Amino acid sequence: MRVIDGMHRLLAALLRGRQTIEVELFDGTPEEAYLHAVKANVVHGLPLSQVDRRAAAARIIESHPHMSDRAIARASGLGAKTVAAIRRSSADAVPQLNTRVGRDGRVRPLNALEGRRRVVAVLAEHPDASLREVARLSGVSPATVSDVRRRLAAGESPLPSGTEPTELPGTERGGDGTQRAGSDSRSNQTFMDPVPVMEKLLRDPSLRHKEGGRQLLHLLRQNAVGVQDLMELSDAVPPHCRSLVINLAQHYRDAWQSFAEALDDSV
């Protein structure tokens, strides 16, 4: 009978003299209840302070070491890089696992090299399999499969350049460790985590105190999604809507590109 979420609503009901209140029962361990409580308090009510969020993330890392940095970041309201730093500082108290569970519930290897090695093996065994089927069999994202398949088709190493050399079955020497995405000339681009960038912009008074600045922050906040997150959202697009979504995505891409070029020209 411990309240996980809704302390203030319960207190308000008591002050009004109510004898009962409608509740949603939670069935789980104390650690799961704590995770649920943190998630709830991040998205509504009085925002948690940065200290509270970091403390929450540290506790979740200890109780749920299998959760990915992005999953814990989303639960605690921090950036993935901040969570990764907290995890590193807690390395002695946290068991070291070979896989983690992402926000989509999928289990992925910590070592991206191992994931790409499995993609190469699966593609060799099932060359006609779809991206999603290879991703399912390999335990990686469809974006990684797409990148590996493109590199192999071009006669390149399936590993991004500039990483530590390691032998892969049927490939030249290479290495992995940097998150890459895409299937064109931009596939060698390293994508940043937008969350800490947005946190910095949201704290800037020169943006927050202007109408135009607030509008820009609103737009940027709506678009603050990582490449990996977009790849996961591709599952939600039904076949009959794909062409429409593709056209919109390309339109938004061109609009933001023009905006970036205009800013660059004004420097």
Tab-separated table of C-alpha atoms in Angstrom:
chain	number	residue	atom	x	y	z
A	1	MET	CA	0.000	0.000	0.000
A	2	ARG	CA	2.895	2.361	-0.674
A	3	VAL	CA	2.160	5.274	-2.992
A	4	ILE	CA	4.421	5.214	-6.050
A	5	ASP	CA	2.948	8.154	-7.938
A	6	GLY	CA	0.350	10.644	-6.686
A	7	MET	CA	1.402	11.714	-3.181
A	8	HIS	CA	-0.012	15.216	-3.675
A	9	ARG	CA	-3.272	13.926	-5.159
A	10	LEU	CA	-3.686	11.629	-2.152
A	11	LEU	CA	-2.983	14.489	0.263
A	12	ALA	CA	-5.484	16.717	-1.540
A	13	ALA	CA	-8.142	13.998	-1.232
A	14	LEU	CA	-7.440	13.618	2.507
A	15	LEU	CA	-7.652	17.378	3.056
A	16	ARG	CA	-11.055	17.381	1.342
A	17	GLY	CA	-12.243	14.714	3.770
A	18	ARG	CA	-12.577	11.934	1.206
A	19	GLN	CA	-12.570	8.377	2.525
A	20	THR	CA	-11.636	6.660	-0.741
A	21	ILE	CA	-9.664	7.438	-3.874
A	22	GLU	CA	-9.403	5.648	-7.192
A	23	VAL	CA	-5.998	4.016	-7.672
A	24	GLU	CA	-4.048	1.931	-10.149
A	25	LEU	CA	-2.329	-0.991	-8.437
A	26	PHE	CA	1.272	-1.752	-9.373
A	27	ASP	CA	2.524	-5.333	-9.189
A	28	GLY	CA	6.303	-5.614	-9.105
A	29	THR	CA	9.476	-5.530	-7.049
A	30	PRO	CA	10.540	-2.479	-5.005
A	31	GLU	CA	13.208	-1.786	-7.652
A	32	GLU	CA	10.601	-1.845	-10.439
A	33	ALA	CA	8.334	0.393	-8.362
A	34	TYR	CA	11.150	2.921	-7.934
A	35	LEU	CA	11.822	2.941	-11.681
A	36	HIS	CA	8.106	3.500	-12.343
A	37	ALA	CA	8.031	6.356	-9.822
A	38	VAL	CA	11.025	8.109	-11.391
A	39	LYS	CA	9.540	7.821	-14.890
A	40	ALA	CA	6.247	9.288	-13.663
A	41	ASN	CA	7.834	12.229	-11.833
A	42	VAL	CA	10.038	13.165	-14.785
A	43	VAL	CA	7.099	13.782	-17.115
A	44	HIS	CA	4.659	15.642	-14.822
A	45	GLY	CA	4.398	17.644	-11.631
A	46	LEU	CA	7.299	19.502	-10.018
A	47	PRO	CA	10.415	18.768	-12.123
A	48	LEU	CA	13.166	16.803	-10.416
A	49	SER	CA	16.365	18.739	-9.790
A	50	GLN	CA	19.548	17.764	-11.628
A	51	VAL	CA	20.905	16.286	-8.384
A	52	ASP	CA	17.734	14.216	-7.922
A	53	ARG	CA	17.902	12.980	-11.527
A	54	ARG	CA	21.535	11.941	-11.207
A	55	ALA	CA	20.821	10.164	-7.942
A	56	ALA	CA	17.856	8.407	-9.548
A	57	ALA	CA	19.958	7.361	-12.537
A	58	ALA	CA	22.675	5.960	-10.255
A	59	ARG	CA	20.104	3.918	-8.338
A	60	ILE	CA	18.502	2.623	-11.551
A	61	ILE	CA	21.912	1.646	-12.953
A	62	GLU	CA	22.546	-0.380	-9.798
A	63	SER	CA	19.117	-2.068	-9.761
A	64	HIS	CA	18.704	-2.422	-13.560
A	65	PRO	CA	22.244	-2.799	-14.991
A	66	HIS	CA	20.787	-4.444	-18.101
A	67	MET	CA	19.046	-1.208	-19.162
A	68	SER	CA	20.812	0.812	-21.861
A	69	ASP	CA	22.117	4.324	-21.195
A	70	ARG	CA	19.409	5.768	-23.465
A	71	ALA	CA	16.658	3.856	-21.678
A	72	ILE	CA	17.855	5.084	-18.269
A	73	ALA	CA	18.297	8.598	-19.674
A	74	ARG	CA	14.697	8.647	-20.814
A	75	ALA	CA	13.486	7.332	-17.452
A	76	SER	CA	15.499	9.821	-15.380
A	77	GLY	CA	15.312	12.879	-17.641
A	78	LEU	CA	19.063	13.042	-18.245
A	79	GLY	CA	21.224	12.820	-21.345
A	80	ALA	CA	22.591	9.458	-22.424
A	81	LYS	CA	26.175	10.737	-22.088
A	82	THR	CA	25.491	11.815	-18.512
A	83	VAL	CA	24.106	8.370	-17.695
A	84	ALA	CA	27.144	6.740	-19.311
A	85	ALA	CA	29.430	8.858	-17.121
A	86	ILE	CA	27.458	7.893	-14.005
A	87	ARG	CA	27.681	4.225	-15.021
A	88	ARG	CA	31.453	4.483	-15.433
A	89	SER	CA	31.816	6.045	-11.994
A	90	SER	CA	29.713	3.213	-10.537
A	91	ALA	CA	31.600	0.451	-12.351
A	92	ASP	CA	32.771	-1.258	-9.151
A	93	ALA	CA	29.232	-1.630	-7.776
A	94	VAL	CA	27.503	-2.561	-11.044
A	95	PRO	CA	27.848	-5.986	-12.708
A	96	GLN	CA	29.381	-5.821	-16.178
A	97	LEU	CA	27.058	-7.346	-18.795
A	98	ASN	CA	27.637	-8.134	-22.464
A	99	THR	CA	24.178	-6.941	-23.551
A	100	ARG	CA	21.681	-4.252	-22.611
A	101	VAL	CA	17.975	-3.733	-23.166
A	102	GLY	CA	17.079	-0.617	-25.140
A	103	ARG	CA	14.017	1.620	-24.872
A	104	ASP	CA	12.261	-0.560	-27.436
A	105	GLY	CA	12.712	-3.666	-25.267
A	106	ARG	CA	15.243	-5.243	-27.626
A	107	VAL	CA	18.430	-6.834	-26.330
A	108	ARG	CA	21.557	-5.495	-28.028
A	109	PRO	CA	25.265	-6.282	-27.544
A	110	LEU	CA	27.429	-3.750	-25.735
A	111	ASN	CA	30.220	-4.440	-28.193
A	112	ALA	CA	29.030	-3.070	-31.532
A	113	LEU	CA	31.807	-5.043	-33.221
A	114	GLU	CA	30.242	-8.290	-32.063
A	115	GLY	CA	26.864	-7.182	-33.435
A	116	ARG	CA	28.354	-6.385	-36.845
A	117	ARG	CA	30.184	-9.702	-36.834
A	118	ARG	CA	26.846	-11.465	-36.385
A	119	VAL	CA	25.277	-9.381	-39.175
A	120	VAL	CA	28.024	-10.487	-41.587
A	121	ALA	CA	27.505	-14.129	-40.609
A	122	VAL	CA	23.707	-13.915	-40.952
A	123	LEU	CA	23.947	-12.176	-44.334
A	124	ALA	CA	26.311	-14.878	-45.558
A	125	GLU	CA	23.850	-17.565	-44.473
A	126	HIS	CA	20.646	-15.724	-45.501
A	127	PRO	CA	21.589	-13.305	-48.316
A	128	ASP	CA	17.955	-12.717	-49.323
A	129	ALA	CA	16.632	-12.032	-45.818
A	130	SER	CA	14.981	-8.658	-45.135
A	131	LEU	CA	16.658	-5.966	-43.045
A	132	ARG	CA	14.330	-6.601	-40.135
A	133	GLU	CA	14.823	-10.349	-40.267
A	134	VAL	CA	18.610	-9.971	-40.257
A	135	ALA	CA	18.330	-7.423	-37.431
A	136	ARG	CA	16.201	-9.852	-35.412
A	137	LEU	CA	18.608	-12.743	-35.949
A	138	SER	CA	21.670	-10.594	-35.230
A	139	GLY	CA	20.290	-8.685	-32.247
A	140	VAL	CA	21.097	-5.281	-33.763
A	141	SER	CA	19.079	-2.429	-35.257
A	142	PRO	CA	17.881	-2.382	-38.896
A	143	ALA	CA	20.060	0.721	-39.367
A	144	THR	CA	23.179	-1.278	-38.491
A	145	VAL	CA	22.169	-4.065	-40.881
A	146	SER	CA	21.575	-1.510	-43.638
A	147	ASP	CA	24.990	0.061	-43.055
A	148	VAL	CA	26.793	-3.310	-43.013
A	149	ARG	CA	24.978	-4.496	-46.151
A	150	ARG	CA	25.791	-1.260	-48.008
A	151	ARG	CA	29.467	-1.471	-47.039
A	152	LEU	CA	29.726	-5.103	-48.133
A	153	ALA	CA	28.012	-4.337	-51.452
A	154	ALA	CA	30.527	-1.545	-52.066
A	155	GLY	CA	33.436	-3.865	-51.308
A	156	GLU	CA	34.268	-1.998	-48.108
A	157	SER	CA	34.894	-3.212	-44.586
A	158	PRO	CA	31.603	-3.440	-42.650
A	159	LEU	CA	33.268	-1.423	-39.891
A	160	PRO	CA	33.464	2.385	-39.824
A	161	SER	CA	36.902	3.761	-40.595
A	162	GLY	CA	39.117	5.067	-37.825
A	163	THR	CA	38.244	2.355	-35.337
A	164	GLU	CA	40.357	-0.356	-33.787
A	165	PRO	CA	41.291	-3.144	-36.216
A	166	THR	CA	39.667	-6.521	-35.633
A	167	GLU	CA	39.191	-9.457	-37.958
A	168	LEU	CA	35.660	-10.160	-39.178
A	169	PRO	CA	34.621	-13.297	-41.061
A	170	GLY	CA	34.997	-12.721	-44.799
A	171	THR	CA	36.059	-9.077	-44.466
A	172	GLU	CA	39.132	-6.898	-44.434
A	173	ARG	CA	40.537	-5.769	-41.112
A	174	GLY	CA	38.654	-2.979	-39.363
A	175	GLY	CA	37.029	-2.056	-36.030
A	176	ASP	CA	33.924	-0.660	-34.392
A	177	GLY	CA	32.795	1.510	-31.534
A	178	THR	CA	31.298	4.650	-33.059
A	179	GLN	CA	27.598	4.830	-33.776
A	180	ARG	CA	27.030	5.413	-37.497
A	181	ALA	CA	23.906	5.503	-39.593
A	182	GLY	CA	22.694	6.127	-43.117
A	183	SER	CA	23.073	4.512	-46.507
A	184	ASP	CA	24.591	7.292	-48.628
A	185	SER	CA	27.688	9.491	-48.594
A	186	ARG	CA	26.748	10.754	-45.139
A	187	SER	CA	27.045	7.286	-43.567
A	188	ASN	CA	30.526	8.145	-42.256
A	189	GLN	CA	29.072	10.982	-40.189
A	190	THR	CA	29.138	10.589	-36.409
A	191	PHE	CA	25.789	11.616	-34.948
A	192	MET	CA	25.659	13.440	-31.626
A	193	ASP	CA	23.255	12.923	-28.775
A	194	PRO	CA	20.746	15.825	-29.050
A	195	VAL	CA	19.600	15.667	-25.409
A	196	PRO	CA	22.550	17.485	-23.719
A	197	VAL	CA	22.594	20.045	-26.547
A	198	MET	CA	18.911	20.782	-25.972
A	199	GLU	CA	19.459	21.042	-22.211
A	200	LYS	CA	22.121	23.691	-22.832
A	201	LEU	CA	19.931	25.666	-25.247
A	202	LEU	CA	16.931	25.526	-22.906
A	203	ARG	CA	19.022	27.154	-20.170
A	204	ASP	CA	20.104	30.038	-22.417
A	205	PRO	CA	18.148	33.193	-21.400
A	206	SER	CA	18.857	34.905	-24.746
A	207	LEU	CA	16.628	32.266	-26.354
A	208	ARG	CA	14.082	31.713	-23.587
A	209	HIS	CA	13.253	35.412	-23.161
A	210	LYS	CA	12.386	36.069	-26.819
A	211	GLU	CA	9.230	34.991	-28.617
A	212	GLY	CA	11.205	33.843	-31.660
A	213	GLY	CA	13.696	32.063	-29.436
A	214	ARG	CA	10.919	30.193	-27.636
A	215	GLN	CA	9.422	29.149	-30.973
A	216	LEU	CA	12.795	27.879	-32.136
A	217	LEU	CA	13.330	25.958	-28.876
A	218	HIS	CA	9.901	24.401	-29.277
A	219	LEU	CA	10.748	23.215	-32.801
A	220	LEU	CA	14.177	21.943	-31.783
A	221	ARG	CA	12.696	20.140	-28.798
A	222	GLN	CA	10.176	18.375	-31.022
A	223	ASN	CA	13.031	17.250	-33.263
A	224	ALA	CA	15.402	16.249	-30.437
A	225	VAL	CA	15.506	12.599	-31.406
A	226	GLY	CA	18.551	10.458	-32.113
A	227	VAL	CA	19.160	8.582	-35.359
A	228	GLN	CA	18.728	5.264	-33.567
A	229	ASP	CA	15.343	6.417	-32.227
A	230	LEU	CA	14.183	7.320	-35.745
A	231	MET	CA	15.206	3.919	-37.042
A	232	GLU	CA	13.131	2.285	-34.323
A	233	LEU	CA	10.130	4.469	-35.239
A	234	SER	CA	10.274	3.161	-38.797
A	235	ASP	CA	8.483	0.049	-37.515
A	236	ALA	CA	5.405	2.180	-36.848
A	237	VAL	CA	4.985	3.270	-40.488
A	238	PRO	CA	2.486	1.050	-42.367
A	239	PRO	CA	3.297	0.207	-46.006
A	240	HIS	CA	0.531	2.395	-47.429
A	241	CYS	CA	1.922	5.485	-45.636
A	242	ARG	CA	5.612	5.017	-46.432
A	243	SER	CA	5.762	7.233	-49.524
A	244	LEU	CA	3.982	10.057	-47.683
A	245	VAL	CA	6.302	9.811	-44.664
A	246	ILE	CA	9.350	9.645	-46.939
A	247	ASN	CA	8.262	12.810	-48.768
A	248	LEU	CA	7.626	14.645	-45.506
A	249	ALA	CA	10.952	13.512	-44.020
A	250	GLN	CA	12.797	14.697	-47.109
A	251	HIS	CA	10.923	18.026	-47.031
A	252	TYR	CA	11.803	18.577	-43.360
A	253	ARG	CA	15.400	17.568	-44.056
A	254	ASP	CA	15.697	20.163	-46.835
A	255	ALA	CA	14.057	22.850	-44.688
A	256	TRP	CA	16.441	22.286	-41.760
A	257	GLN	CA	19.392	22.097	-44.162
A	258	SER	CA	18.467	25.496	-45.604
A	259	PHE	CA	18.103	26.878	-42.077
A	260	ALA	CA	21.545	25.529	-41.106
A	261	GLU	CA	23.136	26.995	-44.251
A	262	ALA	CA	21.510	30.388	-43.577
A	263	LEU	CA	22.946	30.372	-40.027
A	264	ASP	CA	26.347	29.310	-41.340
A	265	ASP	CA	26.355	32.136	-43.905
A	266	SER	CA	25.568	34.700	-41.210
A	267	VAL	CA	28.593	33.793	-39.083
